[in-house]
PDB file of C-alpha atoms in Angstrom:
ATOM      1  CA  UNK E 871      -3.207  -1.894  -0.132  1.00 48.00           C
ATOM      2  CA  UNK E 872      -3.291  -1.822  -3.881  1.00 48.00           C
ATOM      3  CA  UNK E 873      -0.976  -0.327  -6.475  1.00 51.00           C
ATOM      4  CA  UNK E 874      -0.108   3.385  -6.608  1.00 53.00           C
ATOM      5  CA  UNK E 875      -1.842   5.858  -8.933  1.00 53.00           C
ATOM      6  CA  UNK E 876       1.207   5.842 -11.208  1.00 55.00           C
ATOM      7  CA  UNK E 877       1.141   2.050 -11.431  1.00 51.00           C
ATOM      8  CA  UNK E 878      -2.588   2.058 -12.166  1.00 49.00           C
ATOM      9  CA  UNK E 879      -2.110   4.687 -14.865  1.00 57.00           C
ATOM     10  CA  UNK E 880       0.650   2.655 -16.480  1.00 56.00           C
ATOM     11  CA  UNK E 881      -1.489  -0.491 -16.346  1.00 55.00           C
ATOM     12  CA  UNK E 882      -4.392   1.364 -17.974  1.00 59.00           C
ATOM     13  CA  UNK E 883      -2.121   2.493 -20.806  1.00 60.00           C
ATOM     14  CA  UNK E 884      -0.800  -1.041 -21.338  1.00 61.00           C
ATOM     15  CA  UNK E 885      -4.153  -2.842 -21.152  1.00 69.00           C
ATOM     16  CA  UNK E 886      -5.273  -2.175 -24.782  1.00 70.00           C
ATOM     17  CA  UNK E 887      -1.944  -3.492 -26.134  1.00 82.00           C
ATOM     18  CA  UNK E 888      -2.191  -6.594 -23.986  1.00 83.00           C
ATOM     19  CA  UNK E 889      -5.821  -7.401 -24.780  1.00 86.00           C
ATOM     20  CA  UNK E 890      -5.225  -6.923 -28.515  1.00 86.00           C
ATOM     21  CA  UNK E 891      -2.133  -9.124 -28.587  1.00 91.00           C
ATOM     22  CA  UNK E 892      -2.143 -12.717 -29.792  1.00 93.00           C
ATOM     23  CA  UNK E 893      -4.276 -15.130 -27.772  1.00 95.00           C
ATOM     24  CA  UNK E 894      -2.398 -18.272 -26.784  1.00 96.00           C
ATOM     25  CA  UNK E 895      -2.946 -21.509 -24.902  1.00 97.00           C
ATOM     26  CA  UNK E 896      -0.258 -22.717 -22.508  1.00 97.00           C
ATOM     27  CA  UNK E 897      -0.104 -25.959 -20.557  1.00 98.00           C
ATOM     28  CA  UNK E 898       0.654 -25.944 -16.851  1.00 97.00           C
ATOM     29  CA  UNK E 899       2.241 -29.355 -16.302  1.00 97.00           C
ATOM     30  CA  UNK E 900       3.550 -29.014 -12.755  1.00 95.00           C
ATOM     31  CA  UNK E 901       1.941 -29.356 -10.301  1.00 93.00           C
ATOM     32  CA  UNK E 902      -0.278 -32.048 -11.737  1.00 93.00           C
ATOM     33  CA  UNK E 903      -2.832 -32.487 -13.200  1.00 94.00           C
ATOM     34  CA  UNK E 904      -1.971 -30.855 -16.521  1.00 96.00           C
ATOM     35  CA  UNK E 905      -4.131 -27.764 -17.011  1.00 96.00           C
ATOM     36  CA  UNK E 906      -4.760 -25.316 -19.823  1.00 97.00           C
ATOM     37  CA  UNK E 907      -3.980 -21.634 -19.235  1.00 97.00           C
ATOM     38  CA  UNK E 908      -5.387 -19.044 -21.639  1.00 96.00           C
ATOM     39  CA  UNK E 909      -3.096 -16.040 -22.027  1.00 96.00           C
ATOM     40  CA  UNK E 910      -2.170 -13.139 -24.272  1.00 95.00           C
ATOM     41  CA  UNK E 911       1.286 -12.832 -25.809  1.00 95.00           C
ATOM     42  CA  UNK E 912       1.986  -9.460 -24.188  1.00 95.00           C
ATOM     43  CA  UNK E 913       0.759 -10.409 -20.736  1.00 95.00           C
ATOM     44  CA  UNK E 914       3.456 -10.121 -18.102  1.00 94.00           C
ATOM     45  CA  UNK E 915       5.039 -13.182 -16.570  1.00 95.00           C
ATOM     46  CA  UNK E 916       3.879 -11.943 -13.160  1.00 93.00           C
ATOM     47  CA  UNK E 917       0.211 -11.830 -14.197  1.00 94.00           C
ATOM     48  CA  UNK E 918       0.351 -15.316 -15.711  1.00 96.00           C
ATOM     49  CA  UNK E 919       2.251 -16.727 -12.725  1.00 95.00           C
ATOM     50  CA  UNK E 920      -0.354 -15.378 -10.327  1.00 92.00           C
ATOM     51  CA  UNK E 921      -3.150 -16.773 -12.490  1.00 95.00           C
ATOM     52  CA  UNK E 922      -1.504 -20.197 -12.382  1.00 96.00           C
ATOM     53  CA  UNK E 923      -0.986 -19.948  -8.606  1.00 92.00           C
ATOM     54  CA  UNK E 924      -4.694 -19.262  -8.207  1.00 92.00           C
ATOM     55  CA  UNK E 925      -5.612 -22.203 -10.437  1.00 94.00           C
ATOM     56  CA  UNK E 926      -3.693 -24.692  -8.298  1.00 92.00           C
ATOM     57  CA  UNK E 927      -4.545 -23.152  -4.940  1.00 87.00           C
ATOM     58  CA  UNK E 928      -1.078 -21.828  -4.103  1.00 85.00           C
ATOM     59  CA  UNK E 929      -0.617 -18.599  -2.173  1.00 78.00           C
ATOM     60  CA  UNK E 930       0.098 -15.460  -4.176  1.00 79.00           C
ATOM     61  CA  UNK E 931       3.777 -14.884  -5.033  1.00 81.00           C
ATOM     62  CA  UNK E 932       4.950 -18.201  -3.585  1.00 83.00           C
ATOM     63  CA  UNK E 933       6.410 -19.633  -6.793  1.00 89.00           C
ATOM     64  CA  UNK E 934       8.558 -18.973  -9.832  1.00 92.00           C
ATOM     65  CA  UNK E 935       7.216 -19.514 -13.339  1.00 95.00           C
ATOM     66  CA  UNK E 936       9.477 -21.895 -15.245  1.00 96.00           C
ATOM     67  CA  UNK E 937       9.690 -22.433 -19.011  1.00 96.00           C
ATOM     68  CA  UNK E 938      12.211 -24.759 -20.617  1.00 93.00           C
ATOM     69  CA  UNK E 939      14.055 -25.099 -17.278  1.00 91.00           C
ATOM     70  CA  UNK E 940      14.521 -21.316 -17.024  1.00 94.00           C
ATOM     71  CA  UNK E 941      12.983 -19.209 -14.252  1.00 93.00           C
ATOM     72  CA  UNK E 942      11.186 -16.295 -15.931  1.00 94.00           C
ATOM     73  CA  UNK E 943      11.553 -12.723 -14.700  1.00 92.00           C
ATOM     74  CA  UNK E 944       8.291 -11.205 -13.481  1.00 89.00           C
ATOM     75  CA  UNK E 945       8.690  -7.930 -15.360  1.00 88.00           C
ATOM     76  CA  UNK E 946       8.900  -9.301 -18.884  1.00 92.00           C
ATOM     77  CA  UNK E 947       6.142 -10.421 -21.226  1.00 95.00           C
ATOM     78  CA  UNK E 948       5.514 -13.966 -22.421  1.00 96.00           C
ATOM     79  CA  UNK E 949       6.453 -12.909 -25.940  1.00 94.00           C
ATOM     80  CA  UNK E 950       9.769 -11.475 -24.753  1.00 94.00           C
ATOM     81  CA  UNK E 951      10.471 -14.742 -22.941  1.00 94.00           C
ATOM     82  CA  UNK E 952      10.107 -16.632 -26.231  1.00 95.00           C
ATOM     83  CA  UNK E 953       6.921 -18.426 -25.229  1.00 96.00           C
ATOM     84  CA  UNK E 954       4.525 -19.418 -28.006  1.00 95.00           C
ATOM     85  CA  UNK E 955       1.160 -21.128 -27.982  1.00 96.00           C
ATOM     86  CA  UNK E 956       0.989 -24.730 -26.724  1.00 97.00           C
ATOM     87  CA  UNK E 957       4.168 -24.240 -24.670  1.00 97.00           C
ATOM     88  CA  UNK E 958       4.487 -26.099 -21.378  1.00 97.00           C
ATOM     89  CA  UNK E 959       5.109 -24.131 -18.184  1.00 97.00           C
ATOM     90  CA  UNK E 960       5.419 -25.101 -14.542  1.00 96.00           C
ATOM     91  CA  UNK E 961       5.373 -23.555 -11.099  1.00 96.00           C
ATOM     92  CA  UNK E 962       8.333 -24.084  -8.800  1.00 93.00           C
ATOM     93  CA  UNK E 963       8.187 -23.188  -5.130  1.00 87.00           C
ATOM     94  CA  UNK E 964      10.756 -20.500  -4.380  1.00 86.00           C
ATOM     95  CA  UNK E 965      13.720 -21.529  -2.206  1.00 89.00           C
ATOM     96  CA  UNK E 966      12.463 -19.222   0.552  1.00 92.00           C
ATOM     97  CA  UNK E 967       9.106 -20.980   0.696  1.00 90.00           C
ATOM     98  CA  UNK E 968      10.861 -24.325   0.819  1.00 90.00           C
ATOM     99  CA  UNK E 969      12.783 -23.158   3.889  1.00 94.00           C
ATOM    100  CA  UNK E 970       9.616 -22.126   5.728  1.00 93.00           C
ATOM    101  CA  UNK E 971       7.747 -25.288   4.796  1.00 89.00           C
ATOM    102  CA  UNK E 972      10.638 -27.504   5.909  1.00 92.00           C
ATOM    103  CA  UNK E 973      10.685 -25.680   9.292  1.00 94.00           C
ATOM    104  CA  UNK E 974      14.043 -24.027   8.669  1.00 96.00           C
ATOM    105  CA  UNK E 975      12.685 -20.814  10.137  1.00 97.00           C
ATOM    106  CA  UNK E 976      15.983 -19.279  11.257  1.00 97.00           C
ATOM    107  CA  UNK E 977      17.389 -19.390   7.735  1.00 96.00           C
ATOM    108  CA  UNK E 978      14.121 -18.222   6.169  1.00 96.00           C
ATOM    109  CA  UNK E 979      13.587 -15.224   8.419  1.00 97.00           C
ATOM    110  CA  UNK E 980      17.158 -14.012   7.840  1.00 97.00           C
ATOM    111  CA  UNK E 981      16.410 -13.736   4.109  1.00 95.00           C
ATOM    112  CA  UNK E 982      13.262 -11.721   4.844  1.00 96.00           C
ATOM    113  CA  UNK E 983      15.098  -9.477   7.299  1.00 97.00           C
ATOM    114  CA  UNK E 984      17.828  -8.626   4.801  1.00 96.00           C
ATOM    115  CA  UNK E 985      15.208  -7.519   2.267  1.00 95.00           C
ATOM    116  CA  UNK E 986      13.351  -5.533   4.948  1.00 96.00           C
ATOM    117  CA  UNK E 987      16.555  -3.682   5.819  1.00 96.00           C
ATOM    118  CA  UNK E 988      17.082  -2.766   2.165  1.00 95.00           C
ATOM    119  CA  UNK E 989      13.565  -1.326   1.885  1.00 93.00           C
ATOM    120  CA  UNK E 990      13.823   0.448   5.241  1.00 94.00           C
ATOM    121  CA  UNK E 991      17.239   2.173   5.399  1.00 92.00           C
ATOM    122  CA  UNK E 992      16.502   3.454   8.903  1.00 89.00           C
ATOM    123  CA  UNK E 993      16.197  -0.110  10.240  1.00 92.00           C
ATOM    124  CA  UNK E 994      19.285  -2.151  10.974  1.00 94.00           C
ATOM    125  CA  UNK E 995      19.385  -5.909  10.559  1.00 96.00           C
ATOM    126  CA  UNK E 996      20.170  -6.160  14.286  1.00 96.00           C
ATOM    127  CA  UNK E 997      17.057  -4.152  15.192  1.00 96.00           C
ATOM    128  CA  UNK E 998      14.829  -6.414  13.117  1.00 97.00           C
ATOM    129  CA  UNK E 999      16.467  -9.514  14.596  1.00 97.00           C
ATOM    130  CA  UNK E1000      16.110  -8.365  18.193  1.00 96.00           C
ATOM    131  CA  UNK E1001      12.406  -9.201  18.407  1.00 97.00           C
ATOM    132  CA  UNK E1002      12.760 -12.804  17.219  1.00 98.00           C
ATOM    133  CA  UNK E1003      11.952 -15.697  19.542  1.00 98.00           C
ATOM    134  CA  UNK E1004      12.312 -19.329  18.514  1.00 98.00           C
ATOM    135  CA  UNK E1005      11.240 -22.608  20.054  1.00 97.00           C
ATOM    136  CA  UNK E1006      13.856 -25.231  20.935  1.00 95.00           C
ATOM    137  CA  UNK E1007      13.299 -26.949  17.596  1.00 94.00           C
ATOM    138  CA  UNK E1008      13.817 -23.756  15.600  1.00 95.00           C
ATOM    139  CA  UNK E1009      10.202 -22.735  14.928  1.00 97.00           C
ATOM    140  CA  UNK E1010       9.601 -18.976  14.951  1.00 98.00           C
ATOM    141  CA  UNK E1011       7.491 -18.554  18.094  1.00 98.00           C
ATOM    142  CA  UNK E1012       6.973 -14.771  17.990  1.00 98.00           C
ATOM    143  CA  UNK E1013       8.353 -11.680  16.302  1.00 98.00           C
ATOM    144  CA  UNK E1014       8.135  -8.200  17.795  1.00 98.00           C
ATOM    145  CA  UNK E1015       8.578  -5.542  15.103  1.00 97.00           C
ATOM    146  CA  UNK E1016       6.889  -2.779  17.095  1.00 95.00           C
ATOM    147  CA  UNK E1017       8.325   0.709  16.772  1.00 94.00           C
ATOM    148  CA  UNK E1018      11.027  -0.161  14.251  1.00 94.00           C
ATOM    149  CA  UNK E1019      10.170   2.700  11.903  1.00 92.00           C
ATOM    150  CA  UNK E1020       9.047   0.398   9.118  1.00 94.00           C
ATOM    151  CA  UNK E1021       7.590   2.153   6.082  1.00 92.00           C
ATOM    152  CA  UNK E1022       7.418  -0.762   3.602  1.00 92.00           C
ATOM    153  CA  UNK E1023       7.534  -4.541   3.441  1.00 94.00           C
ATOM    154  CA  UNK E1024       9.153  -6.686   0.726  1.00 92.00           C
ATOM    155  CA  UNK E1025       7.182  -9.261  -1.256  1.00 89.00           C
ATOM    156  CA  UNK E1026       9.013 -11.989   0.654  1.00 92.00           C
ATOM    157  CA  UNK E1027       7.284 -10.908   3.870  1.00 94.00           C
ATOM    158  CA  UNK E1028       4.232 -12.840   2.694  1.00 91.00           C
ATOM    159  CA  UNK E1029       6.127 -16.067   3.330  1.00 92.00           C
ATOM    160  CA  UNK E1030       6.445 -15.457   7.080  1.00 96.00           C
ATOM    161  CA  UNK E1031       5.286 -18.166   9.516  1.00 96.00           C
ATOM    162  CA  UNK E1032       4.927 -17.289  13.204  1.00 97.00           C
ATOM    163  CA  UNK E1033       3.428 -19.720  15.715  1.00 97.00           C
ATOM    164  CA  UNK E1034       2.383 -16.928  18.079  1.00 97.00           C
ATOM    165  CA  UNK E1035       2.331 -13.131  17.956  1.00 97.00           C
ATOM    166  CA  UNK E1036       3.542 -10.998  15.062  1.00 97.00           C
ATOM    167  CA  UNK E1037       3.617  -7.491  16.521  1.00 96.00           C
ATOM    168  CA  UNK E1038       3.871  -4.591  14.057  1.00 95.00           C
ATOM    169  CA  UNK E1039       2.451  -1.724  16.085  1.00 93.00           C
ATOM    170  CA  UNK E1040       3.780   1.847  16.023  1.00 92.00           C
ATOM    171  CA  UNK E1041       5.390   1.839  12.593  1.00 92.00           C
ATOM    172  CA  UNK E1042       4.739   4.067   9.573  1.00 90.00           C
ATOM    173  CA  UNK E1043       3.495   1.432   7.140  1.00 88.00           C
ATOM    174  CA  UNK E1044       1.462   2.903   4.295  1.00 81.00           C
ATOM    175  CA  UNK E1045       0.848  -0.257   2.281  1.00 81.00           C
ATOM    176  CA  UNK E1046       1.749  -3.903   2.151  1.00 85.00           C
ATOM    177  CA  UNK E1047       2.619  -6.306  -0.675  1.00 87.00           C
ATOM    178  CA  UNK E1048       0.001  -8.444  -2.377  1.00 83.00           C
ATOM    179  CA  UNK E1049       1.645 -11.475  -0.794  1.00 86.00           C
ATOM    180  CA  UNK E1050       0.812 -10.208   2.711  1.00 89.00           C
ATOM    181  CA  UNK E1051      -2.369 -12.282   2.708  1.00 87.00           C
ATOM    182  CA  UNK E1052      -0.222 -15.439   2.713  1.00 89.00           C
ATOM    183  CA  UNK E1053       1.346 -14.917   6.133  1.00 93.00           C
ATOM    184  CA  UNK E1054       0.521 -17.543   8.748  1.00 93.00           C
ATOM    185  CA  UNK E1055       0.544 -16.246  12.303  1.00 95.00           C
ATOM    186  CA  UNK E1056      -1.067 -17.162  15.588  1.00 96.00           C
ATOM    187  CA  UNK E1057      -1.985 -13.525  16.298  1.00 96.00           C
ATOM    188  CA  UNK E1058      -1.337 -10.266  14.450  1.00 94.00           C
ATOM    189  CA  UNK E1059      -1.226  -6.702  15.774  1.00 93.00           C
ATOM    190  CA  UNK E1060      -1.029  -3.707  13.416  1.00 89.00           C
ATOM    191  CA  UNK E1061      -2.017  -0.857  15.747  1.00 86.00           C
ATOM    192  CA  UNK E1062      -0.915   2.753  15.300  1.00 80.00           C
ATOM    193  CA  UNK E1063       0.235   2.621  11.720  1.00 75.00           C
ATOM    194  CA  UNK E1064      -0.939   5.160   9.137  1.00 59.00           C
ATOM    195  CA  UNK E1065      -4.670   5.155   8.469  1.00 47.00           C
ATOM    196  CA  UNK E1066      -4.134   4.088   4.881  1.00 45.00           C
ATOM    197  CA  UNK E1067      -2.582   0.844   6.059  1.00 47.00           C
ATOM    198  CA  UNK E1068      -5.372   0.161   8.542  1.00 47.00           C
ATOM    199  CA  UNK E1069      -8.021   0.843   5.894  1.00 49.00           C
ATOM    200  CA  UNK E1070      -6.370  -1.588   3.517  1.00 50.00           C
ATOM    201  CA  UNK E1071      -6.277  -4.354   6.095  1.00 47.00           C
ATOM    202  CA  UNK E1072      -9.881  -3.876   7.248  1.00 46.00           C
ATOM    203  CA  UNK E1073     -11.305  -3.544   3.724  1.00 45.00           C
TER     204      UNK E1073
END
């Protein structure tokens, strides 16, 4: 599902300022090959990071944007981060993604679960852990999140890797993060959530 009406309204108000701000050229130097990225000074770090992820074929929200060895905060603008034209930037895989891709699934899923518990105060860490099943070599084989009362998912949920079933039936999910499209699962079940969530997924 997309952003809320309030977020859209705020974005509409900001758009003229962004489009009228200074046009700049940045250089994405990692991963190779070196590529040019056209930006505006008042564009947010998040927008530019996602543009760069798309350019190199990475999944959405799987990296940090790095400038001068500093990881940039998503919420700020390029100008606020001190970035000027011809600057070099790079994408760095987040530590969480490194855990998944190196098959350290137990450690990775614990990070996701902690963030899920924060966003869903009615869900305990133990409840979210109870549906986990791993193979002998530590790969997440299946995850049953049915009926846990989930209402929201953190951005980190998009990193999830499940060899078999990811069951999310009978929750109260109304939306999901943009990164949701990055999940890799054998099978996915989303039955009996709010209609808004189902419409977003089927769109």
